[in-house]
Short mmCIF file of C-alpha atoms and ligand atoms in Angstrom, two decimals:
data_model
loop_
_atom_site.label_atom_id
_atom_site.label_comp_id
_atom_site.label_asym_id
_atom_site.label_seq_id
_atom_site.Cartn_x
_atom_site.Cartn_y
_atom_site.Cartn_z
CA MET A 1 20.56 -7.83 -13.65
CA ASN A 2 17.89 -5.65 -15.25
CA ILE A 3 14.60 -6.90 -13.88
CA GLU A 4 12.73 -5.88 -17.08
CA ASN A 5 14.90 -8.24 -19.14
CA MET A 6 13.95 -11.33 -17.16
CA LYS A 7 12.51 -13.88 -19.57
CA SER A 8 12.80 -17.31 -18.02
CA GLU A 9 12.90 -19.19 -14.76
CA PHE A 10 16.70 -19.12 -15.03
CA ASP A 11 16.77 -15.29 -15.09
CA ILE A 12 14.68 -15.26 -11.92
CA ILE A 13 16.98 -17.80 -10.25
CA GLU A 14 20.01 -15.71 -11.30
CA LEU A 15 18.44 -12.61 -9.75
CA LEU A 16 17.76 -14.45 -6.48
CA LYS A 17 21.28 -15.88 -6.51
CA LEU A 18 22.86 -12.47 -7.08
CA THR A 19 20.70 -10.90 -4.40
CA SER A 20 21.52 -13.59 -1.85
CA ARG A 21 25.25 -13.22 -2.54
CA THR A 22 25.08 -9.66 -1.30
CA SER A 23 23.42 -10.70 1.96
CA ILE A 24 25.68 -10.79 5.02
CA SER A 25 25.14 -14.21 6.52
CA ARG A 26 27.31 -16.94 4.94
CA ASN A 27 27.30 -20.33 6.54
CA LEU A 28 30.59 -22.11 6.08
CA ASP A 29 29.20 -25.63 6.20
CA ILE A 30 27.14 -24.96 3.05
CA LYS A 31 29.33 -26.82 0.54
CA LEU A 32 27.06 -26.31 -2.49
CA GLY A 33 24.39 -23.63 -2.90
CA ILE A 34 22.12 -22.45 -5.74
CA GLY A 35 22.89 -23.89 -9.17
CA ASP A 36 22.98 -27.67 -8.80
CA ASP A 37 20.40 -30.46 -8.41
CA CYS A 38 20.76 -30.29 -4.62
CA ALA A 39 22.34 -28.00 -2.09
CA ILE A 40 24.86 -29.67 0.22
CA PHE A 41 25.54 -28.77 3.82
CA SER A 42 27.56 -30.91 6.24
CA ASN A 43 26.92 -34.42 4.92
CA TYR A 44 23.39 -33.74 3.72
CA ALA A 45 22.02 -33.06 0.24
CA ILE A 46 18.71 -31.21 0.08
CA SER A 47 16.39 -30.35 -2.79
CA THR A 48 12.85 -29.12 -3.34
CA ASP A 49 10.40 -29.35 -6.27
CA LEU A 50 6.92 -28.01 -6.85
CA LEU A 51 4.15 -29.76 -8.79
CA ILE A 52 1.19 -27.61 -9.80
CA GLU A 53 -2.10 -28.86 -11.24
CA HIS A 54 -2.58 -27.82 -14.92
CA VAL A 55 1.15 -26.98 -15.16
CA HIS A 56 2.88 -30.22 -14.19
CA PHE A 57 -0.02 -32.66 -14.15
CA PHE A 58 -3.51 -33.09 -15.57
CA SER A 59 -6.49 -32.88 -13.19
CA ASP A 60 -7.56 -36.41 -14.10
CA VAL A 61 -4.19 -38.00 -13.26
CA ASN A 62 -4.38 -41.17 -11.20
CA PRO A 63 -3.72 -39.93 -7.60
CA TYR A 64 -1.50 -42.94 -6.78
CA ASN A 65 0.70 -42.08 -9.77
CA LEU A 66 0.71 -38.41 -8.79
CA GLY A 67 1.90 -39.31 -5.29
CA HIS A 68 4.63 -41.51 -6.75
CA LYS A 69 5.76 -38.86 -9.22
CA SER A 70 5.79 -36.03 -6.65
CA LEU A 71 8.37 -37.88 -4.60
CA ALA A 72 10.16 -39.48 -7.59
CA VAL A 73 11.09 -36.12 -9.16
CA ASN A 74 12.61 -35.02 -5.86
CA LEU A 75 14.47 -38.30 -5.35
CA SER A 76 15.79 -37.88 -8.88
CA ASP A 77 17.64 -34.73 -7.76
CA LEU A 78 19.26 -36.76 -4.97
CA ALA A 79 20.21 -39.36 -7.60
CA ALA A 80 21.78 -36.67 -9.78
CA ILE A 81 24.17 -35.63 -7.04
CA GLY A 82 24.81 -39.19 -5.83
CA ALA A 83 23.02 -38.92 -2.47
CA LYS A 84 21.19 -41.62 -0.49
CA PRO A 85 17.59 -40.76 0.53
CA HIS A 86 17.09 -40.00 4.22
CA SER A 87 13.78 -38.18 4.77
CA PHE A 88 11.33 -35.70 3.23
CA LEU A 89 8.85 -32.92 4.03
CA LEU A 90 5.51 -32.66 2.21
CA GLY A 91 3.68 -29.38 1.54
CA LEU A 92 0.15 -29.85 0.27
CA SER A 93 -2.38 -27.23 -0.82
CA LEU A 94 -5.80 -28.64 -1.78
CA PRO A 95 -9.02 -27.03 -3.06
CA ASN A 96 -11.16 -29.70 -1.33
CA ILE A 97 -10.85 -32.86 0.76
CA ASN A 98 -11.53 -36.03 -1.21
CA ASN A 99 -10.85 -39.03 1.03
CA ILE A 100 -10.39 -41.61 -1.71
CA TRP A 101 -8.10 -39.31 -3.71
CA LEU A 102 -6.01 -38.57 -0.60
CA LYS A 103 -5.74 -42.24 0.36
CA ASN A 104 -4.47 -43.19 -3.10
CA PHE A 105 -2.17 -40.17 -3.31
CA SER A 106 -0.55 -40.98 0.04
CA HIS A 107 -0.12 -44.64 -0.90
CA GLY A 108 1.70 -43.54 -4.08
CA ILE A 109 4.10 -41.35 -2.07
CA ILE A 110 4.63 -43.70 0.85
CA ASN A 111 5.16 -46.87 -1.23
CA LEU A 112 7.99 -45.16 -3.11
CA ALA A 113 9.35 -43.65 0.13
CA ASN A 114 9.43 -47.11 1.73
CA ILE A 115 11.30 -48.63 -1.22
CA HIS A 116 14.05 -46.07 -0.67
CA ASN A 117 13.90 -45.95 3.12
CA CYS A 118 13.00 -42.26 2.99
CA GLN A 119 10.88 -41.17 5.94
CA LEU A 120 8.17 -38.46 5.94
CA ILE A 121 9.25 -36.14 8.79
CA GLY A 122 6.92 -33.15 8.41
CA GLY A 123 5.33 -30.68 6.04
CA ASP A 124 2.42 -28.26 5.83
CA THR A 125 -1.21 -28.53 4.66
CA THR A 126 -3.43 -25.63 3.56
CA SER A 127 -6.57 -25.05 1.53
CA SER A 128 -6.24 -23.70 -2.00
CA LYS A 129 -8.64 -21.51 -4.03
CA SER A 130 -8.39 -23.65 -7.15
CA ASN A 131 -5.34 -25.76 -8.00
CA ILE A 132 -3.65 -28.62 -6.19
CA VAL A 133 -0.09 -27.67 -5.25
CA ILE A 134 2.42 -30.26 -4.03
CA SER A 135 5.79 -29.20 -2.67
CA ILE A 136 8.29 -31.80 -1.50
CA THR A 137 11.68 -31.23 0.08
CA VAL A 138 13.96 -34.26 0.20
CA ILE A 139 17.01 -34.76 2.34
CA GLY A 140 19.74 -37.27 1.52
CA THR A 141 23.10 -38.20 2.93
CA ILE A 142 26.29 -37.77 0.94
CA ASP A 143 30.06 -37.58 1.20
CA SER A 144 30.34 -34.00 -0.03
CA ASN A 145 33.80 -34.66 -1.52
CA LEU A 146 32.33 -37.26 -3.88
CA ALA A 147 29.16 -35.37 -4.90
CA LEU A 148 28.40 -35.39 -8.64
CA LYS A 149 28.38 -31.66 -9.32
CA ARG A 150 27.16 -30.06 -12.55
CA SER A 151 30.30 -27.92 -12.55
CA ASN A 152 32.93 -30.66 -12.75
CA ALA A 153 32.76 -31.94 -16.37
CA GLN A 154 36.25 -32.10 -17.92
CA ILE A 155 37.39 -31.78 -21.55
CA ASN A 156 37.47 -35.26 -23.24
CA ASP A 157 35.00 -36.75 -20.75
CA ASP A 158 32.55 -39.24 -22.22
CA ILE A 159 28.89 -38.19 -21.99
CA TRP A 160 26.53 -40.94 -20.85
CA ILE A 161 22.77 -41.34 -20.55
CA SER A 162 20.88 -43.93 -18.52
CA GLY A 163 17.74 -45.64 -19.86
CA LEU A 164 15.75 -44.37 -22.84
CA LEU A 165 14.74 -40.80 -23.66
CA GLY A 166 11.56 -39.29 -25.01
CA ASN A 167 8.64 -41.52 -24.01
CA SER A 168 7.24 -39.08 -21.44
CA ARG A 169 7.11 -36.32 -24.03
CA LEU A 170 5.52 -38.69 -26.53
CA ALA A 171 2.76 -39.47 -24.00
CA LEU A 172 2.26 -35.75 -23.46
CA GLU A 173 2.04 -35.00 -27.19
CA HIS A 174 -0.62 -37.72 -27.49
CA LYS A 175 -2.57 -36.51 -24.45
CA LEU A 176 -2.54 -32.94 -25.77
CA GLY A 177 -3.90 -34.24 -29.08
CA LYS A 178 -0.85 -32.96 -30.99
CA HIS A 179 0.49 -36.32 -32.17
CA LYS A 180 -1.63 -39.45 -31.94
CA ILE A 181 -0.02 -42.83 -31.27
CA ASN A 182 -1.57 -46.26 -30.89
CA ILE A 183 -3.13 -47.13 -27.54
CA GLU A 184 -0.61 -49.86 -26.61
CA ASP A 185 2.29 -47.47 -27.20
CA PHE A 186 0.47 -44.71 -25.32
CA ASN A 187 -0.05 -46.91 -22.25
CA ILE A 188 3.68 -47.71 -22.11
CA CYS A 189 4.66 -44.06 -22.58
CA LEU A 190 2.11 -42.89 -19.99
CA LYS A 191 3.79 -45.14 -17.43
CA ASN A 192 7.09 -43.40 -18.19
CA LEU A 193 5.41 -40.01 -17.77
CA GLU A 194 3.47 -40.79 -14.58
CA LEU A 195 5.67 -43.36 -12.81
CA PRO A 196 9.28 -42.31 -13.38
CA THR A 197 12.10 -44.30 -11.74
CA PRO A 198 14.63 -42.13 -9.91
CA ARG A 199 18.11 -43.54 -10.70
CA LEU A 200 19.27 -43.48 -7.09
CA GLU A 201 21.48 -46.57 -7.08
CA LEU A 202 23.17 -45.52 -10.30
CA GLY A 203 23.89 -42.02 -8.93
CA GLN A 204 25.34 -43.41 -5.70
CA ASN A 205 27.48 -45.91 -7.61
CA LEU A 206 28.85 -43.19 -9.87
CA CYS A 207 30.30 -41.20 -6.95
CA GLY A 208 34.06 -41.36 -7.25
CA ILE A 209 33.80 -42.56 -10.88
CA ALA A 210 31.86 -39.87 -12.79
CA ASN A 211 32.90 -36.21 -12.88
CA ALA A 212 29.54 -34.47 -13.34
CA ALA A 213 25.85 -35.38 -13.51
CA ILE A 214 22.34 -33.98 -13.85
CA ASP A 215 18.92 -35.59 -14.02
CA ILE A 216 16.96 -35.04 -17.24
CA SER A 217 13.87 -33.20 -16.09
CA ASP A 218 13.58 -30.52 -18.80
CA GLY A 219 15.07 -32.36 -21.80
CA LEU A 220 18.51 -33.64 -22.81
CA LEU A 221 19.71 -30.48 -24.58
CA SER A 222 18.49 -28.15 -21.90
CA ASP A 223 19.87 -30.22 -19.00
CA LEU A 224 23.19 -31.05 -20.68
CA GLU A 225 23.56 -27.31 -21.26
CA HIS A 226 23.39 -26.79 -17.48
CA ILE A 227 26.41 -29.09 -17.05
CA LEU A 228 28.25 -27.33 -19.88
CA LYS A 229 27.63 -23.81 -18.61
CA ALA A 230 28.49 -24.73 -15.01
CA SER A 231 31.70 -26.48 -16.17
CA LYS A 232 32.56 -23.87 -18.87
CA VAL A 233 32.89 -26.53 -21.58
CA SER A 234 31.02 -27.66 -24.74
CA ALA A 235 29.78 -30.99 -26.07
CA ILE A 236 29.60 -33.00 -29.24
CA ILE A 237 26.93 -35.70 -29.30
CA ASN A 238 25.79 -38.25 -31.90
CA TRP A 239 22.11 -38.44 -32.76
CA GLN A 240 22.43 -42.16 -33.63
CA ASP A 241 23.75 -42.95 -30.14
CA ILE A 242 20.87 -41.35 -28.27
CA PRO A 243 18.82 -44.18 -26.76
CA ILE A 244 15.13 -44.15 -27.73
CA SER A 245 12.37 -46.68 -27.16
CA GLU A 246 10.60 -48.93 -29.66
CA GLN A 247 7.54 -46.72 -29.24
CA LEU A 248 9.44 -43.57 -30.16
CA SER A 249 11.36 -45.21 -33.00
CA ARG A 250 7.97 -45.95 -34.66
CA GLN A 251 7.26 -42.18 -34.92
CA ASN A 252 8.45 -39.78 -37.62
CA ILE A 253 11.97 -38.35 -37.33
CA ILE A 254 10.78 -34.89 -36.22
CA MET A 255 8.83 -36.41 -33.36
CA GLN A 256 11.82 -38.61 -32.45
CA LYS A 257 14.11 -35.59 -32.27
CA LEU A 258 11.60 -33.43 -30.43
CA CYS A 259 10.95 -36.08 -27.77
CA ALA A 260 14.49 -37.43 -27.35
CA LEU A 261 16.41 -34.14 -27.51
CA ASN A 262 13.90 -31.86 -25.94
CA GLY A 263 11.35 -33.97 -24.11
CA GLY A 264 11.21 -33.42 -20.37
CA ASP A 265 10.12 -35.69 -17.54
CA ASP A 266 12.46 -38.60 -18.37
CA TYR A 267 14.32 -38.48 -15.04
CA GLU A 268 17.24 -40.41 -16.49
CA LEU A 269 20.78 -39.38 -15.53
CA CYS A 270 23.13 -37.59 -17.91
CA PHE A 271 26.69 -37.85 -16.60
CA THR A 272 30.25 -37.33 -17.73
CA ALA A 273 33.35 -39.38 -16.92
CA GLN A 274 36.90 -39.86 -18.17
CA PRO A 275 37.18 -42.43 -21.01
CA ILE A 276 39.46 -44.51 -18.73
CA LYS A 277 36.40 -45.12 -16.52
CA ARG A 278 34.40 -46.78 -19.34
CA ASN A 279 34.78 -50.36 -18.12
CA ALA A 280 34.03 -49.47 -14.50
CA ILE A 281 30.88 -47.63 -15.59
CA ILE A 282 29.64 -50.42 -17.85
CA GLN A 283 30.28 -52.96 -15.07
CA LYS A 284 28.32 -50.93 -12.48
CA ALA A 285 25.42 -50.41 -14.89
CA ASN A 286 25.34 -54.15 -15.71
CA GLN A 287 25.33 -55.02 -12.00
CA LEU A 288 22.37 -52.69 -11.49
CA GLY A 289 20.60 -53.90 -14.64
CA ILE A 290 20.43 -50.36 -16.03
CA LYS A 291 20.96 -49.60 -19.71
CA ILE A 292 23.52 -46.85 -20.31
CA SER A 293 24.63 -45.24 -23.57
CA HIS A 294 27.74 -43.26 -24.46
CA ILE A 295 26.29 -40.41 -26.56
CA GLY A 296 29.25 -38.11 -27.09
CA ASN A 297 32.11 -36.22 -25.50
CA ILE A 298 32.99 -33.01 -23.73
CA ILE A 299 35.07 -30.57 -25.81
CA ALA A 300 36.59 -27.16 -25.14
CA ASN A 301 34.52 -24.00 -25.54
CA ASN A 302 34.91 -21.93 -28.71
CA ASP A 303 37.18 -18.88 -28.73
CA LYS A 304 34.36 -16.68 -27.38
CA ASN A 305 34.23 -19.06 -24.38
CA ILE A 306 30.58 -19.87 -25.01
CA SER A 307 29.26 -23.36 -24.19
CA ASN A 308 27.42 -25.08 -27.02
CA ILE A 309 26.22 -28.50 -28.16
CA GLN A 310 27.06 -29.86 -31.62
CA ILE A 311 24.84 -32.73 -32.71
CA MET A 312 26.23 -35.09 -35.35
CA GLU A 313 23.91 -37.07 -37.62
CA ASN A 314 25.41 -39.48 -40.19
CA ASN A 315 28.80 -37.81 -39.70
CA GLN A 316 27.36 -34.39 -40.50
CA MET A 317 26.43 -31.59 -38.15
CA MET A 318 22.68 -31.54 -37.54
CA ASP A 319 21.10 -28.32 -38.77
CA ILE A 320 21.05 -26.20 -35.63
CA LYS A 321 18.21 -24.07 -37.03
CA TYR A 322 16.19 -27.24 -37.12
CA VAL A 323 17.09 -28.03 -33.53
CA ASP A 324 16.20 -24.43 -32.59
CA GLU A 325 12.77 -25.00 -34.10
CA ILE A 326 12.42 -28.03 -31.86
CA ILE A 327 13.36 -25.93 -28.85
CA LYS A 328 10.83 -23.23 -29.77
CA ASN A 329 8.17 -25.92 -29.73
CA GLN A 330 9.11 -26.93 -26.23
CA PHE A 331 6.22 -27.59 -23.88
CA LYS A 332 6.96 -25.02 -21.22
CA HIS A 333 6.64 -26.07 -17.60
CA PHE A 334 7.25 -22.52 -16.52
P1 ADP B 401 16.16 -28.94 -11.01
O1 ADP B 401 15.67 -29.03 -12.44
O2 ADP B 401 17.23 -29.91 -10.69
O3 ADP B 401 15.02 -29.00 -10.00
P2 ADP B 401 16.29 -26.15 -11.43
O4 ADP B 401 16.74 -26.00 -12.84
O5 ADP B 401 14.83 -26.04 -11.11
O6 ADP B 401 16.84 -27.53 -10.85
O7 ADP B 401 17.04 -25.08 -10.55
C1 ADP B 401 18.39 -24.74 -10.78
C2 ADP B 401 18.99 -24.25 -9.47
O8 ADP B 401 18.33 -23.06 -9.03
C3 ADP B 401 18.88 -25.24 -8.31
O9 ADP B 401 20.09 -25.21 -7.58
C4 ADP B 401 17.73 -24.70 -7.48
O10 ADP B 401 17.85 -25.03 -6.11
C5 ADP B 401 17.86 -23.20 -7.69
N1 ADP B 401 16.57 -22.49 -7.57
C6 ADP B 401 15.45 -22.67 -8.30
N2 ADP B 401 14.46 -21.84 -7.91
C7 ADP B 401 14.95 -21.12 -6.87
C8 ADP B 401 14.43 -20.12 -6.01
N3 ADP B 401 13.17 -19.68 -6.15
N4 ADP B 401 15.23 -19.61 -5.06
C9 ADP B 401 16.51 -20.04 -4.91
N5 ADP B 401 17.09 -20.98 -5.70
C10 ADP B 401 16.32 -21.52 -6.66
MG1 MG B 402 17.53 -31.88 -11.32
#
């Protein structure tokens, strides 16, 4: 890869991946390496995520919520592969020591960790010149043969989404002053943004039923595209079937599309499964009390073998230029 052409985080990851492939040491018990929500070695799934002040969270965020979210986004990667939480490491870099802030932050992390029986087993703490940096590495257990890989979506698979999409982005748009919503709606959306629920039980229950999965951290289109590229397939989805909240349905159609198709931070699961598995999936979701929606299907790539997403709206193809505009507007985390 030409280093001058690197434009996004994915180009950097590709460069690191290519470079590491040429290195000599290859460990045979690594069953899944760079490219999925977790790496898998032996019967463990492992994943790491960074949260940086001013990039991933506002300085005035409630520290309890920040603690919760720091672990939740990591647990969400375990959910996406179908793993069960085991333990985690916490890296913390702080510009100063504020006892009350730290107490609340640790309660936010540890309360969520306790719910999922995920034990803090180590980490590192340093001072920082300016920003707060939080780095968590989670470890889960998994039967590697049943892991929900991004690369296993099959032609004709149904595409499913858990929960509702877009509220986190709507809260962000309001907070940034770009699109004002009423205070009751904002408070609900802020909870989605700051206190996401990792879909761990759903992920574990989908092992052996679903073919592929990813958690929606960057936005439906962007994350579904990861499944499609890894599986070398394409998708057709229906705008009307994409699940959005009451709060989002009260906004104009552009805002609805921006938040639901391209809003990050939802931490819902997007997964694919054979149509024959429909009843089993609906039954599992009902048992867990989780809403799921069938939003479309996997189709073959075009003749140039390029993965793409067609979005249908009222039986017509949604104007892709319009969707591109939405993507250009994306709030970049990178
Ligand atoms: P996620 O959104 O699930 O956290 P990402 O899109 O951030 O996943 O990353 C895609 C893949 O690239 C993952 O397998 C991740 O482990 C890998 N990756 C990201 N950054 C790096 C890095 N700096 N070095 C090696 N691998 C990386
Ligand atoms: Mg992920």
